[in-house]
Amino acid sequence: MAMLSMPIIVINLGGEMLYILEQRLRAQHIPPEKSVKVLHDVVRTMFSAKFITEVLKPAQIYSNASTRQIFERLAHSSIMRLSESSMEKLYDLMTMGLKYQLLACKQAKEVLTVTTNHLSSIRACISDPDVIALVTSCEDQLNTNFQHFSPGDWAQLRQALVGFFHDRRVKVSLFLQEGIQSSDGRICLTPASSATEGRFGQVQELDSKGSVTEVYNLSFYEMPLVAEHPVAPGCNLYAKDRPQVKGRGGGRGVPKGSDPSTTLPKPQG
């Protein structure tokens, strides 16, 4: 299943990139017509038929360095120009955001939910019918490729995806403040967000068709359940109106008076 990981990685990282760019363009009061052009140009390039055809081909998982180069080219397909430092910060935010999204999935098959929600959010931020059609075509192809996946297939795919992000521990101020990241950069999952479907401490055994055949209940010390994932899987973690969450880190990862965070990049041009 690792050979099918790159479409999930590229499309979801693309969604995270659009969230961040949209937020920064708005925060810097870039004229609406210029912001729209930046987003449309990036999405048009990202979902062009030629690019998506290549992305959907089974392939070994790229290194983070090679994946970053893809997004550097995509970001610069618009009139926007990012400095080397800003591009590095952008990629750090993209990868840490998606890492959290994947680790917070309650079931391995929610990887597809993360992906389709990213695609839906991308469609919502653009208005050109031709560009929207490109995004919809990509979603149709993804559904075709993954519609026959068994629970075991999804578990293997998710394992490969988590492996890609395993060593990414860049500190993000938003995550540190909300306690969903610890001071060493690790993601802090709460019992409510990391449990599998069903009751916490419950293990389900599935057959080849995904039907539950056995259920085992494990004993745990009582743990208080805290807030769920702050947004639907794959949705915008940087939205101003989303609910905040206090994870197991409890917000203790940000020493008073210090600024260890990776801040959002500032587009140029």
mmCIF file of C-alpha atoms in Angstrom:
data_model
loop_
_atom_site.group_PDB
_atom_site.id
_atom_site.type_symbol
_atom_site.label_atom_id
_atom_site.label_comp_id
_atom_site.label_asym_id
_atom_site.label_seq_id
_atom_site.Cartn_x
_atom_site.Cartn_y
_atom_site.Cartn_z
ATOM 1 C CA MET A 1 0.000 0.000 0.000
ATOM 2 C CA ALA A 2 3.016 2.300 0.386
ATOM 3 C CA MET A 3 3.094 2.570 -3.427
ATOM 4 C CA LEU A 4 -0.237 4.422 -3.265
ATOM 5 C CA SER A 5 0.797 6.879 -0.564
ATOM 6 C CA MET A 6 2.001 9.773 -2.709
ATOM 7 C CA PRO A 7 -1.445 10.819 -4.016
ATOM 8 C CA ILE A 8 -2.673 11.097 -0.422
ATOM 9 C CA ILE A 9 0.444 12.966 0.703
ATOM 10 C CA VAL A 10 0.492 15.452 -2.182
ATOM 11 C CA ILE A 11 -3.234 16.214 -2.263
ATOM 12 C CA ASN A 12 -3.553 16.644 1.500
ATOM 13 C CA LEU A 13 -0.401 18.732 1.787
ATOM 14 C CA GLY A 14 -1.798 20.820 -1.050
ATOM 15 C CA GLY A 15 -4.951 21.382 0.963
ATOM 16 C CA GLU A 16 -2.926 22.434 4.001
ATOM 17 C CA MET A 17 -0.906 24.817 1.827
ATOM 18 C CA LEU A 18 -4.091 26.478 0.531
ATOM 19 C CA TYR A 19 -5.388 26.939 4.112
ATOM 20 C CA ILE A 20 -2.176 28.687 5.131
ATOM 21 C CA LEU A 21 -1.877 30.853 2.030
ATOM 22 C CA GLU A 22 -5.503 31.952 2.249
ATOM 23 C CA GLN A 23 -5.058 32.896 5.913
ATOM 24 C CA ARG A 24 -1.901 34.891 5.253
ATOM 25 C CA LEU A 25 -3.305 36.714 2.243
ATOM 26 C CA ARG A 26 -6.299 37.748 4.332
ATOM 27 C CA ALA A 27 -4.177 38.738 7.343
ATOM 28 C CA GLN A 28 -1.948 40.953 5.207
ATOM 29 C CA HIS A 29 -4.965 42.674 3.626
ATOM 30 C CA ILE A 30 -3.922 41.691 0.110
ATOM 31 C CA PRO A 31 -6.512 43.038 -2.378
ATOM 32 C CA PRO A 32 -9.216 40.404 -2.998
ATOM 33 C CA GLU A 33 -8.614 40.226 -6.750
ATOM 34 C CA LYS A 34 -4.928 39.533 -6.173
ATOM 35 C CA SER A 35 -5.639 36.913 -3.488
ATOM 36 C CA VAL A 36 -8.116 35.148 -5.756
ATOM 37 C CA LYS A 37 -5.590 35.062 -8.585
ATOM 38 C CA VAL A 38 -2.905 33.551 -6.332
ATOM 39 C CA LEU A 39 -5.211 30.791 -5.074
ATOM 40 C CA HIS A 40 -6.670 30.029 -8.502
ATOM 41 C CA ASP A 41 -3.241 29.837 -10.134
ATOM 42 C CA VAL A 42 -1.904 27.469 -7.471
ATOM 43 C CA VAL A 43 -4.989 25.220 -7.574
ATOM 44 C CA ARG A 44 -5.056 25.185 -11.387
ATOM 45 C CA THR A 45 -1.449 23.999 -11.495
ATOM 46 C CA MET A 46 -1.861 21.526 -8.628
ATOM 47 C CA PHE A 47 -4.896 19.842 -10.175
ATOM 48 C CA SER A 48 -3.939 20.025 -13.827
ATOM 49 C CA ALA A 49 -4.677 16.778 -15.650
ATOM 50 C CA LYS A 50 -0.982 16.193 -16.400
ATOM 51 C CA PHE A 51 0.144 16.707 -12.808
ATOM 52 C CA ILE A 52 -2.626 14.577 -11.260
ATOM 53 C CA THR A 53 -1.984 11.757 -13.745
ATOM 54 C CA GLU A 54 1.622 11.618 -12.570
ATOM 55 C CA VAL A 55 0.700 11.891 -8.884
ATOM 56 C CA LEU A 56 -1.791 9.012 -9.085
ATOM 57 C CA LYS A 57 0.757 6.575 -10.536
ATOM 58 C CA PRO A 58 1.958 3.989 -7.969
ATOM 59 C CA ALA A 59 5.401 5.036 -6.781
ATOM 60 C CA GLN A 60 7.782 4.793 -3.866
ATOM 61 C CA ILE A 61 7.245 7.465 -1.210
ATOM 62 C CA TYR A 62 9.354 10.538 -1.938
ATOM 63 C CA SER A 63 11.703 12.025 0.606
ATOM 64 C CA ASN A 64 10.595 15.173 2.434
ATOM 65 C CA ALA A 65 13.199 17.143 0.471
ATOM 66 C CA SER A 66 11.773 15.996 -2.874
ATOM 67 C CA THR A 67 8.189 16.590 -1.714
ATOM 68 C CA ARG A 68 9.091 20.105 -0.589
ATOM 69 C CA GLN A 69 10.454 20.841 -4.071
ATOM 70 C CA ILE A 70 7.074 19.908 -5.567
ATOM 71 C CA PHE A 71 5.316 22.470 -3.404
ATOM 72 C CA GLU A 72 7.921 25.132 -3.981
ATOM 73 C CA ARG A 73 7.193 24.874 -7.709
ATOM 74 C CA LEU A 74 3.453 24.874 -7.062
ATOM 75 C CA ALA A 75 3.612 27.928 -4.783
ATOM 76 C CA HIS A 76 5.624 29.832 -7.371
ATOM 77 C CA SER A 77 3.237 28.958 -10.202
ATOM 78 C CA SER A 78 1.319 32.086 -9.175
ATOM 79 C CA ILE A 79 2.340 35.755 -9.007
ATOM 80 C CA MET A 80 3.299 35.162 -5.366
ATOM 81 C CA ARG A 81 6.956 34.809 -4.462
ATOM 82 C CA LEU A 82 8.184 33.271 -1.211
ATOM 83 C CA SER A 83 11.656 33.666 0.211
ATOM 84 C CA GLU A 84 13.601 30.519 1.049
ATOM 85 C CA SER A 85 12.843 31.033 4.745
ATOM 86 C CA SER A 86 9.117 31.560 4.129
ATOM 87 C CA MET A 87 8.922 28.469 1.932
ATOM 88 C CA GLU A 88 10.608 26.420 4.635
ATOM 89 C CA LYS A 89 8.137 27.681 7.242
ATOM 90 C CA LEU A 90 5.222 27.023 4.890
ATOM 91 C CA TYR A 91 6.289 23.423 4.351
ATOM 92 C CA ASP A 92 6.842 22.929 8.087
ATOM 93 C CA LEU A 93 3.289 24.089 8.815
ATOM 94 C CA MET A 94 1.856 21.939 6.030
ATOM 95 C CA THR A 95 3.548 18.775 7.251
ATOM 96 C CA MET A 96 2.810 19.304 10.946
ATOM 97 C CA GLY A 97 -0.829 20.103 10.218
ATOM 98 C CA LEU A 98 -1.289 16.970 8.137
ATOM 99 C CA LYS A 99 0.642 14.862 10.645
ATOM 100 C CA TYR A 100 -1.813 15.914 13.342
ATOM 101 C CA GLN A 101 -4.785 15.243 11.045
ATOM 102 C CA LEU A 102 -3.569 11.716 10.283
ATOM 103 C CA LEU A 103 -2.712 10.820 13.878
ATOM 104 C CA ALA A 104 -6.120 12.061 15.043
ATOM 105 C CA CYS A 105 -7.992 9.685 12.703
ATOM 106 C CA LYS A 106 -10.127 7.284 14.747
ATOM 107 C CA GLN A 107 -10.033 4.683 12.002
ATOM 108 C CA ALA A 108 -7.478 4.120 9.269
ATOM 109 C CA LYS A 109 -10.114 4.600 6.569
ATOM 110 C CA GLU A 110 -10.662 8.178 7.814
ATOM 111 C CA VAL A 111 -7.576 8.989 5.736
ATOM 112 C CA LEU A 112 -9.992 9.214 2.796
ATOM 113 C CA THR A 113 -12.275 11.518 4.808
ATOM 114 C CA VAL A 114 -9.305 13.806 5.505
ATOM 115 C CA THR A 115 -8.579 13.868 1.770
ATOM 116 C CA THR A 116 -12.135 14.506 0.567
ATOM 117 C CA ASN A 117 -12.596 17.277 3.150
ATOM 118 C CA HIS A 118 -9.410 18.936 1.928
ATOM 119 C CA LEU A 119 -10.763 18.755 -1.627
ATOM 120 C CA SER A 120 -14.141 20.160 -0.584
ATOM 121 C CA SER A 121 -12.449 23.056 1.217
ATOM 122 C CA ILE A 122 -10.308 23.790 -1.837
ATOM 123 C CA ARG A 123 -13.420 23.928 -4.035
ATOM 124 C CA ALA A 124 -15.044 26.301 -1.548
ATOM 125 C CA CYS A 125 -12.208 28.850 -1.776
ATOM 126 C CA ILE A 126 -12.212 29.171 -5.572
ATOM 127 C CA SER A 127 -14.838 30.361 -8.040
ATOM 128 C CA ASP A 128 -13.570 29.522 -11.521
ATOM 129 C CA PRO A 129 -15.787 26.661 -12.846
ATOM 130 C CA ASP A 130 -12.915 25.211 -14.884
ATOM 131 C CA VAL A 131 -10.643 25.017 -11.838
ATOM 132 C CA ILE A 132 -13.438 23.549 -9.713
ATOM 133 C CA ALA A 133 -13.923 20.881 -12.388
ATOM 134 C CA LEU A 134 -10.238 19.936 -12.121
ATOM 135 C CA VAL A 135 -10.578 19.412 -8.357
ATOM 136 C CA THR A 136 -13.758 17.348 -8.812
ATOM 137 C CA SER A 137 -12.084 15.199 -11.467
ATOM 138 C CA CYS A 138 -9.213 14.486 -9.069
ATOM 139 C CA GLU A 139 -11.673 13.476 -6.343
ATOM 140 C CA ASP A 140 -13.480 11.113 -8.736
ATOM 141 C CA GLN A 141 -10.196 9.445 -9.663
ATOM 142 C CA LEU A 142 -9.231 9.066 -6.001
ATOM 143 C CA ASN A 143 -12.564 7.460 -5.145
ATOM 144 C CA THR A 144 -12.115 5.037 -8.040
ATOM 145 C CA ASN A 145 -8.592 4.112 -6.933
ATOM 146 C CA PHE A 146 -9.474 3.548 -3.286
ATOM 147 C CA GLN A 147 -13.084 2.301 -3.393
ATOM 148 C CA HIS A 148 -12.084 -1.357 -3.086
ATOM 149 C CA PHE A 149 -9.723 -0.892 -0.139
ATOM 150 C CA SER A 150 -10.278 -3.273 2.763
ATOM 151 C CA PRO A 151 -9.764 -2.234 6.418
ATOM 152 C CA GLY A 152 -6.377 -3.951 6.249
ATOM 153 C CA ASP A 153 -5.414 -1.963 3.156
ATOM 154 C CA TRP A 154 -6.304 1.296 4.901
ATOM 155 C CA ALA A 155 -4.309 0.275 7.968
ATOM 156 C CA GLN A 156 -1.223 -0.402 5.841
ATOM 157 C CA LEU A 157 -1.642 2.855 3.944
ATOM 158 C CA ARG A 158 -2.027 4.881 7.143
ATOM 159 C CA GLN A 159 1.071 3.212 8.584
ATOM 160 C CA ALA A 160 3.057 4.234 5.505
ATOM 161 C CA LEU A 161 1.745 7.808 5.742
ATOM 162 C CA VAL A 162 2.585 8.120 9.434
ATOM 163 C CA GLY A 163 6.067 6.817 8.626
ATOM 164 C CA PHE A 164 6.559 9.690 6.165
ATOM 165 C CA PHE A 165 5.891 12.225 8.940
ATOM 166 C CA HIS A 166 7.531 10.276 11.767
ATOM 167 C CA ASP A 167 10.573 12.515 12.244
ATOM 168 C CA ARG A 168 8.774 15.818 11.584
ATOM 169 C CA ARG A 169 8.656 17.573 14.975
ATOM 170 C CA VAL A 170 8.691 21.250 14.086
ATOM 171 C CA LYS A 171 7.143 23.385 16.816
ATOM 172 C CA VAL A 172 4.035 25.299 15.741
ATOM 173 C CA SER A 173 2.887 28.072 18.051
ATOM 174 C CA LEU A 174 -0.824 27.326 17.589
ATOM 175 C CA PHE A 175 -0.331 23.663 18.493
ATOM 176 C CA LEU A 176 1.903 24.464 21.448
ATOM 177 C CA GLN A 177 -0.567 26.998 22.844
ATOM 178 C CA GLU A 178 -3.446 24.543 22.636
ATOM 179 C CA GLY A 179 -1.429 21.691 24.103
ATOM 180 C CA ILE A 180 -1.759 19.405 21.090
ATOM 181 C CA GLN A 181 2.020 19.528 20.693
ATOM 182 C CA SER A 182 4.610 19.087 23.420
ATOM 183 C CA SER A 183 7.727 21.184 23.962
ATOM 184 C CA ASP A 184 9.829 18.612 22.064
ATOM 185 C CA GLY A 185 7.598 18.874 18.993
ATOM 186 C CA ARG A 186 5.683 15.631 19.437
ATOM 187 C CA ILE A 187 1.938 15.554 18.734
ATOM 188 C CA CYS A 188 -0.120 15.022 21.904
ATOM 189 C CA LEU A 189 -3.231 12.981 21.231
ATOM 190 C CA THR A 190 -6.068 13.036 23.724
ATOM 191 C CA PRO A 191 -7.937 9.838 24.645
ATOM 192 C CA ALA A 192 -11.011 11.240 22.895
ATOM 193 C CA SER A 193 -9.226 11.866 19.609
ATOM 194 C CA SER A 194 -6.953 8.813 19.520
ATOM 195 C CA ALA A 195 -9.453 6.082 20.373
ATOM 196 C CA THR A 196 -10.620 3.741 17.647
ATOM 197 C CA GLU A 197 -14.267 3.674 16.680
ATOM 198 C CA GLY A 198 -16.269 2.463 19.633
ATOM 199 C CA ARG A 199 -15.542 2.719 23.355
ATOM 200 C CA PHE A 200 -12.056 3.665 24.520
ATOM 201 C CA GLY A 201 -10.231 0.445 25.389
ATOM 202 C CA GLN A 202 -12.292 -1.635 22.994
ATOM 203 C CA VAL A 203 -10.540 -3.735 20.343
ATOM 204 C CA GLN A 204 -12.489 -4.932 17.320
ATOM 205 C CA GLU A 205 -11.476 -7.876 15.152
ATOM 206 C CA LEU A 206 -12.640 -7.606 11.527
ATOM 207 C CA ASP A 207 -12.968 -10.142 8.729
ATOM 208 C CA SER A 208 -11.796 -9.571 5.138
ATOM 209 C CA LYS A 209 -15.037 -7.725 4.331
ATOM 210 C CA GLY A 210 -14.671 -5.282 7.215
ATOM 211 C CA SER A 211 -17.387 -6.843 9.390
ATOM 212 C CA VAL A 212 -16.796 -7.052 13.142
ATOM 213 C CA THR A 213 -16.276 -10.672 14.245
ATOM 214 C CA GLU A 214 -14.946 -10.261 17.787
ATOM 215 C CA VAL A 215 -14.906 -7.468 20.371
ATOM 216 C CA TYR A 216 -12.439 -7.341 23.258
ATOM 217 C CA ASN A 217 -12.629 -4.893 26.154
ATOM 218 C CA LEU A 218 -9.329 -3.877 27.726
ATOM 219 C CA SER A 219 -8.989 -2.515 31.255
ATOM 220 C CA PHE A 220 -7.538 0.969 31.707
ATOM 221 C CA TYR A 221 -7.187 3.329 34.593
ATOM 222 C CA GLU A 222 -9.981 5.864 34.356
ATOM 223 C CA MET A 223 -8.875 8.788 32.178
ATOM 224 C CA PRO A 224 -10.865 12.010 31.709
ATOM 225 C CA LEU A 225 -11.875 12.480 28.097
ATOM 226 C CA VAL A 226 -11.189 15.963 26.808
ATOM 227 C CA ALA A 227 -12.159 17.906 23.705
ATOM 228 C CA GLU A 228 -12.420 16.085 20.401
ATOM 229 C CA HIS A 229 -10.484 16.998 17.251
ATOM 230 C CA PRO A 230 -11.124 20.767 16.893
ATOM 231 C CA VAL A 231 -12.260 20.542 13.253
ATOM 232 C CA ALA A 232 -13.660 17.809 11.035
ATOM 233 C CA PRO A 233 -10.816 15.635 9.674
ATOM 234 C CA GLY A 234 -9.077 17.470 6.857
ATOM 235 C CA CYS A 235 -10.674 20.851 7.588
ATOM 236 C CA ASN A 236 -8.923 24.127 8.377
ATOM 237 C CA LEU A 237 -6.946 24.149 11.628
ATOM 238 C CA TYR A 238 -6.114 27.826 11.066
ATOM 239 C CA ALA A 239 -9.709 29.066 10.771
ATOM 240 C CA LYS A 240 -10.324 31.926 13.199
ATOM 241 C CA ASP A 241 -13.782 30.720 14.193
ATOM 242 C CA ARG A 242 -12.884 27.112 14.967
ATOM 243 C CA PRO A 243 -13.163 25.875 18.573
ATOM 244 C CA GLN A 244 -9.958 25.664 20.571
ATOM 245 C CA VAL A 245 -8.832 22.446 22.169
ATOM 246 C CA LYS A 246 -6.621 21.748 25.137
ATOM 247 C CA GLY A 247 -4.691 18.580 24.492
ATOM 248 C CA ARG A 248 -2.687 16.451 26.862
ATOM 249 C CA GLY A 249 0.165 18.933 26.595
ATOM 250 C CA GLY A 250 -2.116 21.390 28.385
ATOM 251 C CA GLY A 251 -0.475 24.352 26.687
ATOM 252 C CA ARG A 252 2.640 23.911 28.844
ATOM 253 C CA GLY A 253 4.934 23.633 25.824
ATOM 254 C CA VAL A 254 5.356 27.397 25.378
ATOM 255 C CA PRO A 255 7.667 28.849 28.033
ATOM 256 C CA LYS A 256 6.572 32.291 29.160
ATOM 257 C CA GLY A 257 8.353 35.067 27.326
ATOM 258 C CA SER A 258 9.772 32.788 24.632
ATOM 259 C CA ASP A 259 8.784 32.301 21.015
ATOM 260 C CA PRO A 260 9.884 28.859 19.843
ATOM 261 C CA SER A 261 7.200 28.655 17.185
ATOM 262 C CA THR A 262 7.224 28.323 13.478
ATOM 263 C CA THR A 263 5.243 31.348 12.369
ATOM 264 C CA LEU A 264 3.130 31.587 9.256
ATOM 265 C CA PRO A 265 5.082 32.650 6.185
ATOM 266 C CA LYS A 266 4.667 36.065 4.618
ATOM 267 C CA PRO A 267 4.136 35.916 0.841
ATOM 268 C CA GLN A 268 5.966 38.444 -1.287
ATOM 269 C CA GLY A 269 4.897 39.964 -4.566
#
